XYZ file of C-alpha atoms in Angstrom:
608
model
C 128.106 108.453 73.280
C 129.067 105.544 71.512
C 126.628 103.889 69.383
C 123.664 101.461 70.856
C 120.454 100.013 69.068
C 118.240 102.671 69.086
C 114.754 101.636 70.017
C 111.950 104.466 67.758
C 109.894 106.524 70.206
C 106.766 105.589 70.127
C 103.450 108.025 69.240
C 101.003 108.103 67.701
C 96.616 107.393 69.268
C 95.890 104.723 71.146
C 92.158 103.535 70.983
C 90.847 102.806 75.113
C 90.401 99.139 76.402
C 86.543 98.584 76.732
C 84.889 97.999 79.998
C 84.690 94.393 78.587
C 88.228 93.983 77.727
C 88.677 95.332 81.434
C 86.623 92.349 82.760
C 87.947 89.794 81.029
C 91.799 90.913 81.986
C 90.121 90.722 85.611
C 88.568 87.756 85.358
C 91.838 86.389 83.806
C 93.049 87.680 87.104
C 91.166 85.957 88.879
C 91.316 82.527 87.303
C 95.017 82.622 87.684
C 95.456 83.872 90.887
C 93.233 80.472 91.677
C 95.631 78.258 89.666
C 98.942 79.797 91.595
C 98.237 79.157 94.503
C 97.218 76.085 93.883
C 99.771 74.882 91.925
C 102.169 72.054 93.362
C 105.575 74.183 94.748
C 107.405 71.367 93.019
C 107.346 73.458 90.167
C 108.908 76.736 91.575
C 110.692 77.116 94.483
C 108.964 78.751 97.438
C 110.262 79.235 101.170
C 108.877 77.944 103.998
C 109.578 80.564 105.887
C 111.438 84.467 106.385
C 114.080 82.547 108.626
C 114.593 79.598 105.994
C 114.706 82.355 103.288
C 117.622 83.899 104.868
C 119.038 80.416 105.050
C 118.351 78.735 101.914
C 121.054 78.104 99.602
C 121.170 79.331 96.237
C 123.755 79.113 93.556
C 125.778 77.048 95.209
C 126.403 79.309 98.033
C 126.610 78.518 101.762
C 125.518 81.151 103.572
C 123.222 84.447 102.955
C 126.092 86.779 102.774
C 127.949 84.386 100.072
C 125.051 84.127 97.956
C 124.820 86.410 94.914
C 121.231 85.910 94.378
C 120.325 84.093 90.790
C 122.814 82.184 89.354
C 124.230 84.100 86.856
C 124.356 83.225 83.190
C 126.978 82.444 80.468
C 128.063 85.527 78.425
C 127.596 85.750 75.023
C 129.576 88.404 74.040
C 127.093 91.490 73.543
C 127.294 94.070 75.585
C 124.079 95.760 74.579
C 120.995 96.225 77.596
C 117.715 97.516 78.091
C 116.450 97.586 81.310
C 112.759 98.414 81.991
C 111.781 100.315 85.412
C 108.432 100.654 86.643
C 107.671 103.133 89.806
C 105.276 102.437 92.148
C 102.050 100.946 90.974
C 99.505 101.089 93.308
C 97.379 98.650 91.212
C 93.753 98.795 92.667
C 92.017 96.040 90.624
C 88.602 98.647 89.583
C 91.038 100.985 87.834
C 93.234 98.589 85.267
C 92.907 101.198 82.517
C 95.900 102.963 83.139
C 97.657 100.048 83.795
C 96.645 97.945 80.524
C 97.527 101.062 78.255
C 101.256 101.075 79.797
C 102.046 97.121 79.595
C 100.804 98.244 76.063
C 103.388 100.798 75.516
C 106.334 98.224 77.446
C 105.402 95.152 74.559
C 106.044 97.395 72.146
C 108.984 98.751 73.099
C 110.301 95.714 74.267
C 109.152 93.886 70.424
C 111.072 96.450 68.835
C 114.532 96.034 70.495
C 116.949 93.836 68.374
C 117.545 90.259 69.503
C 120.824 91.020 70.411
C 120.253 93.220 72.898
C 119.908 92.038 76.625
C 116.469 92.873 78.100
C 114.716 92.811 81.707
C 112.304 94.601 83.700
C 112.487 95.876 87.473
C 109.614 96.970 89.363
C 110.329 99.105 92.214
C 107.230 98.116 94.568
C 104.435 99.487 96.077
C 102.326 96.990 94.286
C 99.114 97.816 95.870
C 96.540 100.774 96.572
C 96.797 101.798 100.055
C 93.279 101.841 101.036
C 90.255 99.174 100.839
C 89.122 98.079 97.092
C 85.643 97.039 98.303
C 84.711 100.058 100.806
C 81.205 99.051 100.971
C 82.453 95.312 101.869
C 85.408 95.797 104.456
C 87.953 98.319 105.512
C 90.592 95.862 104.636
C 93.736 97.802 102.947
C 94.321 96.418 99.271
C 98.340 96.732 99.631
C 100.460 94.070 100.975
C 97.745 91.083 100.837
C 97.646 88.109 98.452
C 95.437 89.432 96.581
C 97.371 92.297 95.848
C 100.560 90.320 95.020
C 98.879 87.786 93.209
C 97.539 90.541 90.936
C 100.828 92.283 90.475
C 102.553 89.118 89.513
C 100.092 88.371 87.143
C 100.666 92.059 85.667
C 104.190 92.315 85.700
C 104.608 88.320 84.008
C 102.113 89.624 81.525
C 104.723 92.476 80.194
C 107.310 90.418 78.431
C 110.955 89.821 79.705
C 111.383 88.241 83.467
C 110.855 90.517 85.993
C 112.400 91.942 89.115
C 110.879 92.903 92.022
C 112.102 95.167 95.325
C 109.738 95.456 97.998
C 108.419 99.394 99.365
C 106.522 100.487 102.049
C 103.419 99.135 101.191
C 104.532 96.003 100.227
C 103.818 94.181 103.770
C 100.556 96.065 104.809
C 98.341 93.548 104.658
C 98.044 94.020 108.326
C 94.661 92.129 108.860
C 95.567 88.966 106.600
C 99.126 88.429 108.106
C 99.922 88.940 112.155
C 103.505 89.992 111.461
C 105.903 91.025 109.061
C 107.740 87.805 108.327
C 104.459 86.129 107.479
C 103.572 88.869 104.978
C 107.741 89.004 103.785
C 107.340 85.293 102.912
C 103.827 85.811 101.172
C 105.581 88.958 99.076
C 108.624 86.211 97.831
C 105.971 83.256 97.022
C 104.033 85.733 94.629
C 107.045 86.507 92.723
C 109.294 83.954 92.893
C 112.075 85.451 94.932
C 114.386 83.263 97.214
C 115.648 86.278 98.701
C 114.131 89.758 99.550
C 117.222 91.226 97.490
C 118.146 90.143 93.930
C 120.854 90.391 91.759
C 121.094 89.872 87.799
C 123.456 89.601 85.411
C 122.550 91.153 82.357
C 126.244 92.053 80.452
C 129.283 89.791 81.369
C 130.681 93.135 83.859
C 127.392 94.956 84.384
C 125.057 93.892 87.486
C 121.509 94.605 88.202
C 121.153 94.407 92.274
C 118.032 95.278 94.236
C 116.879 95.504 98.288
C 113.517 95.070 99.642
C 112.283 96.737 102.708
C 110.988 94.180 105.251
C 109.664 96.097 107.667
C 105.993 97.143 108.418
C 104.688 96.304 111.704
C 107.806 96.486 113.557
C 108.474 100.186 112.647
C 110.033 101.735 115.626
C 108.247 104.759 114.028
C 106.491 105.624 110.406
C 105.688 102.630 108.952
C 106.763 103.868 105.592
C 109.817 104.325 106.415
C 111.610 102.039 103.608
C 113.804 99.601 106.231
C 116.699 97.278 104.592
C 117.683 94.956 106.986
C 121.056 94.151 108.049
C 121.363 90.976 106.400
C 120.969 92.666 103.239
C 123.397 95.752 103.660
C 125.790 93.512 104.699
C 124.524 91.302 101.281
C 125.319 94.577 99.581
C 128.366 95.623 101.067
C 129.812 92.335 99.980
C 128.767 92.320 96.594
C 130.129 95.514 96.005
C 133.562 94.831 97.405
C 133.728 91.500 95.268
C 132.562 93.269 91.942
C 135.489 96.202 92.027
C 135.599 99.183 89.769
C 139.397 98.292 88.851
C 138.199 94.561 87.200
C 135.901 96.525 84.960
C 132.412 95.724 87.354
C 129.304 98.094 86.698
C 126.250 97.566 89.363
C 123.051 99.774 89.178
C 120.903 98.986 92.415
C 117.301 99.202 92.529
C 115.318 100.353 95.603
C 111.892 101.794 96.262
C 113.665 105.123 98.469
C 116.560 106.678 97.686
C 119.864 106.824 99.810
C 120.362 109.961 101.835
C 123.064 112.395 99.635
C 121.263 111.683 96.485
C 120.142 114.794 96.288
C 116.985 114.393 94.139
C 113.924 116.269 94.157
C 112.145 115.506 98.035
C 108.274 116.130 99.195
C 108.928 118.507 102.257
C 105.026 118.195 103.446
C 105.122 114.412 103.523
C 108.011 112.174 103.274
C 110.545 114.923 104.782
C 108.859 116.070 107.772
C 107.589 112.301 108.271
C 110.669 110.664 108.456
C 110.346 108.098 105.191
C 112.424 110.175 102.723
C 115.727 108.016 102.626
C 116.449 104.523 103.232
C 116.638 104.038 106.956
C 115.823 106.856 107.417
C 115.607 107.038 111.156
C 119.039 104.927 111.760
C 121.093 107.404 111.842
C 124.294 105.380 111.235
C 121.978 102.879 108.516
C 120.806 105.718 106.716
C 124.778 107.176 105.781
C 126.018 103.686 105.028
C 124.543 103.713 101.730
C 126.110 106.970 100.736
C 129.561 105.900 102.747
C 129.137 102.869 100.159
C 128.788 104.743 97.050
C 131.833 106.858 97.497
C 133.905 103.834 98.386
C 132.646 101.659 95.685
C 132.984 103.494 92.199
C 131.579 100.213 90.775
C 128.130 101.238 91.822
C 127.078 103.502 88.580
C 123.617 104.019 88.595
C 121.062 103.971 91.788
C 117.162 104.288 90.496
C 114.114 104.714 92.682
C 110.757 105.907 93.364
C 108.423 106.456 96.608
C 107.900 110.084 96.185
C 105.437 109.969 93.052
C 107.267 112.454 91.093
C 107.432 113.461 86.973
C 110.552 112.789 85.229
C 110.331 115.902 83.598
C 112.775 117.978 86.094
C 116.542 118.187 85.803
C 117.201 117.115 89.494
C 114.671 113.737 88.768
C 118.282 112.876 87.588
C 121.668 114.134 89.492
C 125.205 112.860 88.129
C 127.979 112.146 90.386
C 130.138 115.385 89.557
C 129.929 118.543 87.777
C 132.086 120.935 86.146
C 133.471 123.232 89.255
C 132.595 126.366 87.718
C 128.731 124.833 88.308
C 128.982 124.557 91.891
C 130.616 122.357 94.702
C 131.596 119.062 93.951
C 128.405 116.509 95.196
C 130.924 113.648 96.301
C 128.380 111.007 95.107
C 131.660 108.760 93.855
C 130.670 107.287 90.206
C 126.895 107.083 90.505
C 123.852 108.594 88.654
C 120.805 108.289 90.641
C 117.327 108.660 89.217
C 113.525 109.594 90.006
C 110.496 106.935 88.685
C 107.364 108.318 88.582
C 104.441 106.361 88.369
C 101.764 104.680 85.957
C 98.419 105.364 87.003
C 96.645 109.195 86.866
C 95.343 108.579 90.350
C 98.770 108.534 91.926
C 100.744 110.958 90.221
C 101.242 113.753 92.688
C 102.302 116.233 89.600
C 100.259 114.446 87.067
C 103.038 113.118 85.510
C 102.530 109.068 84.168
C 106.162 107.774 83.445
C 108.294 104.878 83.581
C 112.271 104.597 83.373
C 114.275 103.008 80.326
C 118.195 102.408 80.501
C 119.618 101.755 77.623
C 123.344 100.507 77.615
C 126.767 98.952 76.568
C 130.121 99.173 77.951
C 131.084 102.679 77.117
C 128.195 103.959 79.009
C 123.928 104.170 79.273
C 121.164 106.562 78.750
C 118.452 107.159 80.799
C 114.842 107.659 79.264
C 111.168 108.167 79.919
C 108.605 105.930 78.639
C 105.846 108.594 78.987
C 102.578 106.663 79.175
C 100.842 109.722 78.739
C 102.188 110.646 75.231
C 101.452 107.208 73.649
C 104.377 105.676 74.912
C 106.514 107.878 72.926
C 110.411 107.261 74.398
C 112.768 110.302 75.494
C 116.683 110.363 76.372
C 116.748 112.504 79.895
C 120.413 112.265 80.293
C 122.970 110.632 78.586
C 126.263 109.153 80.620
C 129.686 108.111 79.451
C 132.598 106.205 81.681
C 135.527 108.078 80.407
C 137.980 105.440 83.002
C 136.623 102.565 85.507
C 136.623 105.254 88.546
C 134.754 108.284 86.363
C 132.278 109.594 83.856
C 130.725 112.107 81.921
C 126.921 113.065 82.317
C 125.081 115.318 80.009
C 120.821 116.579 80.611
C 119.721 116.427 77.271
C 116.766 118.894 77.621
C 115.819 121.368 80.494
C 113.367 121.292 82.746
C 109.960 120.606 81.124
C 107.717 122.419 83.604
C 104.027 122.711 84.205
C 101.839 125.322 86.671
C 102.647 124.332 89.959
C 105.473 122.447 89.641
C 107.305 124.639 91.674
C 105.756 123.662 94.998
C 107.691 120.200 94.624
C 110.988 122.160 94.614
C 112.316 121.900 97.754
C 115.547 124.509 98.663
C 118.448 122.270 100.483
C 121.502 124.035 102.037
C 124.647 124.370 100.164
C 128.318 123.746 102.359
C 130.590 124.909 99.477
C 133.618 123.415 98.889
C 137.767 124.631 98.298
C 136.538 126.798 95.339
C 132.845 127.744 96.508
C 131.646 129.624 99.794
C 128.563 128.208 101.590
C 124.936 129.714 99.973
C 123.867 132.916 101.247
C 121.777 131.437 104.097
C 124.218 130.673 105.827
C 123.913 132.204 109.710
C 127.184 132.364 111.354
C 128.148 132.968 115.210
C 130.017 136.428 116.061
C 132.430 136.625 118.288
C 130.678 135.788 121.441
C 129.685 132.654 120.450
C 126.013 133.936 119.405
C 123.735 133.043 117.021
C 120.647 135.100 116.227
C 118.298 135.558 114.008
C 116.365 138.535 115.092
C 113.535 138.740 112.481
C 111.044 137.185 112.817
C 110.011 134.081 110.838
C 107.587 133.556 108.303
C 107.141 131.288 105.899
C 109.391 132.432 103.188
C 112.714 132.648 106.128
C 115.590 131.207 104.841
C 118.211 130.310 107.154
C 121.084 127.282 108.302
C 123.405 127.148 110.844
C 125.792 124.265 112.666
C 125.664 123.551 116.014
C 128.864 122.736 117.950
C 128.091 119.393 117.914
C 128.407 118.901 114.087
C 124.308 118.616 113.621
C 122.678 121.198 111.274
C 119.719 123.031 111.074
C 117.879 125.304 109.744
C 114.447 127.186 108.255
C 112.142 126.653 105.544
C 108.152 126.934 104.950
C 107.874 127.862 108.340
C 109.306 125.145 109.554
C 112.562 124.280 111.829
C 114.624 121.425 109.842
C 117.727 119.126 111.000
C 119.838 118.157 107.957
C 122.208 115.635 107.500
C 125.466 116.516 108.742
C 127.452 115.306 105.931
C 125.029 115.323 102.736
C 122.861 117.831 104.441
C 119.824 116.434 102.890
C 116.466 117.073 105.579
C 115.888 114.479 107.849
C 112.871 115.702 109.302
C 110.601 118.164 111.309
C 112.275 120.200 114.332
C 109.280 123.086 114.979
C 106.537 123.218 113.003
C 104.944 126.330 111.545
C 102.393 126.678 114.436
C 104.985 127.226 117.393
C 107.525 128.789 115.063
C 106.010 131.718 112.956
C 106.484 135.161 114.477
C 109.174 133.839 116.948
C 113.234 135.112 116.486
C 115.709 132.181 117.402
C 118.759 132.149 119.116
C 121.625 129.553 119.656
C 123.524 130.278 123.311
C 126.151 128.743 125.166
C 124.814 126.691 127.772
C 127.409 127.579 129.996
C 129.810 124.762 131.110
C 133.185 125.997 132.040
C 136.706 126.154 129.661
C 137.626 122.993 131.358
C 134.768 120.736 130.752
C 134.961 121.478 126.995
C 135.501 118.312 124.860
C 135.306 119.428 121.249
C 136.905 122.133 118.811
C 134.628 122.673 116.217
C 136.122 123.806 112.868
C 132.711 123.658 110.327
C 132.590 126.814 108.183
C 130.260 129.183 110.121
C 132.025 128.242 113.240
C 134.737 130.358 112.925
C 135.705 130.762 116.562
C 134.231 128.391 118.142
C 136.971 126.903 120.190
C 137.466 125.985 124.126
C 138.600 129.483 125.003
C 135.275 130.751 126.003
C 133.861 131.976 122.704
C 131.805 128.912 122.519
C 131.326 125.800 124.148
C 131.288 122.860 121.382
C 129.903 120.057 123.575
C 126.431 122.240 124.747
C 123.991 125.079 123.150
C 120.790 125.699 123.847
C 118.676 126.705 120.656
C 115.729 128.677 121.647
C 112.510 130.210 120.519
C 112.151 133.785 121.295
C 108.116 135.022 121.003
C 107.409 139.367 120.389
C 105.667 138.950 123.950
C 109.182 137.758 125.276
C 107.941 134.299 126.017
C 111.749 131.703 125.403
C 111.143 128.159 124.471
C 113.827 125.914 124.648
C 113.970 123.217 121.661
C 115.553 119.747 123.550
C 117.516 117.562 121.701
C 116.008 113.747 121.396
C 117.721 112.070 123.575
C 120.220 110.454 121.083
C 121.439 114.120 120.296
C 119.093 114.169 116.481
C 116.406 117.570 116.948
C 114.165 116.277 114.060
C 110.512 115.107 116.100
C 109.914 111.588 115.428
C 106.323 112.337 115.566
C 104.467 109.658 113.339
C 103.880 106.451 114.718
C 103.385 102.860 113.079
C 100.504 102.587 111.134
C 99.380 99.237 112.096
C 98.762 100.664 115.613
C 97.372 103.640 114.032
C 94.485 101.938 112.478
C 93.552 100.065 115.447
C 93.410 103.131 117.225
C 91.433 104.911 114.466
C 88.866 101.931 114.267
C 88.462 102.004 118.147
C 87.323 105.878 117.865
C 84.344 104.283 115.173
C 83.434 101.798 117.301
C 83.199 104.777 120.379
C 81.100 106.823 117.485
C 78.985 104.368 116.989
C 77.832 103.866 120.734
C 78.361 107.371 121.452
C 75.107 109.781 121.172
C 74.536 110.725 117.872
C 76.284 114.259 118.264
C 78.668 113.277 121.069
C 82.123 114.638 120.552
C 84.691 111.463 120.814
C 88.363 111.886 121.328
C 91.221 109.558 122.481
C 93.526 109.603 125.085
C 97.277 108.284 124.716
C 100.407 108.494 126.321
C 102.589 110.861 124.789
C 100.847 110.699 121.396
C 98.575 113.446 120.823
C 96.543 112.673 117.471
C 96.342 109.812 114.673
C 97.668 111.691 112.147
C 99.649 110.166 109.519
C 101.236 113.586 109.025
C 103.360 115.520 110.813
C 102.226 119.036 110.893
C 102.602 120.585 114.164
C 104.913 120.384 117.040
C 103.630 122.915 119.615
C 101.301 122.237 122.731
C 98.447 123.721 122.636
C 98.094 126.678 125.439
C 101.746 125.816 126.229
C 103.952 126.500 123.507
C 101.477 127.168 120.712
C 97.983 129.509 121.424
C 95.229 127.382 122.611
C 92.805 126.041 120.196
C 89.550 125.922 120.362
């Protein structure tokens, strides 16, 4: 790679904060949390509202879609960067230690990067713990209040270069303060000085830093942590990407809290998989391609980094480059863009116990992407290092293999693999014979491997136990199908479902269709997948009724809660010992989880 400034990796023993340096960073806090909010808005520019947000004009613009966020600045010339990333923070105000060790380890390597070198720091949300900060007070969540931002702001100004902000899924859960999501949107852009939810920045004279905020809590149709970017800002997106082509030189890296669908980074099965908040729009069917669909088309778009899943940085696919030498495996079609894994900060939220941050360092002939590892003294890493070898194409190269730990491997996650001109699909493939039949006759257990189309172009397949529908086109998991508790022990089979030659509407030509045509082999328009149980019991697994299989099973969280604080209030009348349960419509449990799909005594043996 051509030469950059190098910044030195940092080591060496850092001596802890004190418990009174911890309450006097808090009371700090504190004092100017007070002095924000009560500062005259002359001064800074906040909106009145989520509608005037969308509205206001900025840069000169006239409308939201013309607007290219922060007017950008003059260029000097150098084409030298360093961008700062921070994953999700989860501050919770009693456990700053963490916290004040890292903005430690970002000073200095932000004091030791040459003048001429363009700086700035991106947070990528989830400001907030997710659960009450004074338990013995209230049962208030920390996340998503003013407090919370207020706090964060104060943090991330306290680091050193301007910072950047997208909004995650926990961003707007201060559910009791504010009565709906635009209320708590507008609080979010106050605290850190956004006139938009998205932002975009400058930093070289060709190369763009663009971010999106998700700005929905409350009006989930489903998960609440589903990361959500609304229309306003894909179309936002769209159109800065068309304006800022490959061809005139343009490099954009975007910023989000979830990755896009096609990735293909490293994914929690058990919890944001099966839960439908693993990709951005996750349950949109059309929403959640677009991002991909934009990638492809726009080469511009370079780099994508992101966090939400509380993973190390430590595994090869934390970082996957947009092609690979063909004697590797199938091409990925991800167009021109890396995209990247940030893990997170604080011990208490590392799900591997991993506490990283992202560094990009840059200049036109390319970047490298690091790890600030706050749990090494700040000492700085290259991961991967990436060269542009034309506008439309580059080079990407791991620097060191995986660096893995005991149990690491029950965050790798198996995804199906469709081949390409010079691969054959993986192994697991299942294919129809000549009848038109699909069936797995063994039964399933937990370590059943297995994929297969349906006529209709969806995909599905096995894994943990579990029944998964992929993505037709990336086929990255979308979500749950049959969980382990009506699945295990059962054989499945995929039959026509018996409409005649001349009703047939589709000719489907996926590999591991091979036959499946309208002359009676199989019928592409209708199967019926079914469950087949040792005592020869057949379930029949429904499509939703918009043709996806994968169980949206996990409701808002905001109605959640209520519900869950209605069952302490009937505890608290109840008899000491009195067995309280609830009673819904077609919801069966508060769980935030989705771990079973079966009825119990129906389609699952009865519990008791």
């Amino acid at each position: 790679m051509a030469t950059m400034t190098t910044t030195p990796a940092m080591t060496g023993n850092r001596s802890k904060p004190t418990i009174a340096a911890l309450v006097a960073v808090l009371a700090l806090t504190v004092d100017h949390c007070q002095a924000f909010l009560s500062s005259s808005t002359s001064t800074r520019h906040f909106p009145s509202s989520c509608a005037a947000t969308r509205l206001h004009v900025v840069g000169g613009a006239t409308s939201y879609l013309d607007s290219l966020g922060t007017p950008l600045p003059e260029d000097d010339g150098s084409s030298e960067f360093l961008v700062g990333i921070l994953g999700d923070l989860h501050i919770d105000p009693r456990k700053m230690e963490d916290y004040i060790i890292g903005r430690e380890h970002w000073q200095n390597l932000f004091s030791q990067t040459a003048d001429s070198v363009k700086t700035a720091l991106v947070s990528l949300g989830d400001l907030g713990e997710s659960k009450s900060v004074r338990p013995k007070e209230t049962r208030e969540l920390f996340a998503g209040t003013t407090e919370c931002h207020m706090l964060a702001a104060e943090y991330l100004n306290s680091i050193g270069p301007p910072y950047e902000v997208v909004g995650g899924n926990h961003d707007l859960e201060g559910i009791d303060e504010f009565a709906t999501d635009e209320e708590n949107l507008e609080l979010f852009l106050r605290a850190h000085n956004k006139p938009w939810p998205q932002f975009l920045r400058k930093i070289t004279d060709k190369t763009l830093l663009v971010g999106l905020t998700s700005t929905v809590f409350r009006d989930a149709k489903y998960t609440s942590h589903e990361v959500v970017i609304d229309p306003e800002q894909i179309a936002w997106f769209e159109n800065v990407v068309k304006s800022h082509p490959a061809s005139e030189g343009y490099k954009i890296i975007v910023f989000t809290h979830a990755p896009p669908n096609g990735s293909g980074l490293r994914v929690l099965q058990e919890n944001h998989v099966v839960n439908g908040c693993c990709w951005l729009n996750h349950s949109d069917e059309q929403q959640c391609r677009k991002f991909i669909e934009l990638v492809r088309e726009h080469r511009c778009i370079k780099a994508w980094f992101s966090g939400h899943f509380h993973l190390g940085q430590d595994y090869q696919d934390s970082i996957t480059f947009p092609t690979i030498p063909k004697e590797l495996g199938p091409y990925p079609n991800r167009g021109s863009c890396v995209f990247a894994q940030t893990s997170v900060m604080r011990t208490g939220t590392s799900r591997d116990g991993r506490r990283q941050s992202r560094v990009i360092r840059g200049n036109d002939d390319g970047f490298e992407i690091c790890t600030l590892d706050h749990a090494n003294g700040g000492a700085l890493r290259v991961d991967a290092s990436i060269v542009y070898t034309d506008c439309n194409h580059e080079v990407g190269i791991y620097t060191h293999d995986d660096i893995s730990r005991q149990g690491d491997q029950f965050f790798k996650v198996y995804a199906p693999c469709a081949g390409d001109d010079y691969h054959p699909p993986d192994e697991n493939l299942v294919r129809y014979n000549e009848n038109g039949l699909l069936h797995i006759d063994t039964p399933i257990t937990k370590e059943s491997k297995a994929w297969w189309y349906l006529a209709c172009g969806r995909v599905l397949g096995l894994l943990n136990g579990m029944m998964i529908e992929y993505d037709r086109s990336t086929l990255a998991p979308l979500g749950l199908v049959v969980g382990p508790d009506e699945l295990l022990g059962k054989t499945i089979a995929v039959v026509d479902s018996g409409i005649s030659e001349e009703e047939c509407m589709i000719v489907a030509e996926e590999v591991g269709m091979e036959g499946a045509d309208c002359s009676g082999e199989l019928e592409a328009r209708e199967q019926a997948v079914m469950l087949v149980g040792q005592d020869g019991s057949v379930v029949v697994v429904q499509p939703n009724e918009d043709g996806s299989y994968w169980r949206k099973i996990v409701r808002n969280k905001m109605i959640r809660e209520k519900e869950k604080r209605r069952e302490l209030a009937a505890k608290s009348f109840a008899p000491r010992d009195a067995h309280v349960v609830s009673s819904w419509g077609p919801y069966t449990s508060t769980a935030g989880t989705a771990k079973r799909t079966g009825v119990s005594g129906l389609t699952a043996p009865a519990l008791r």
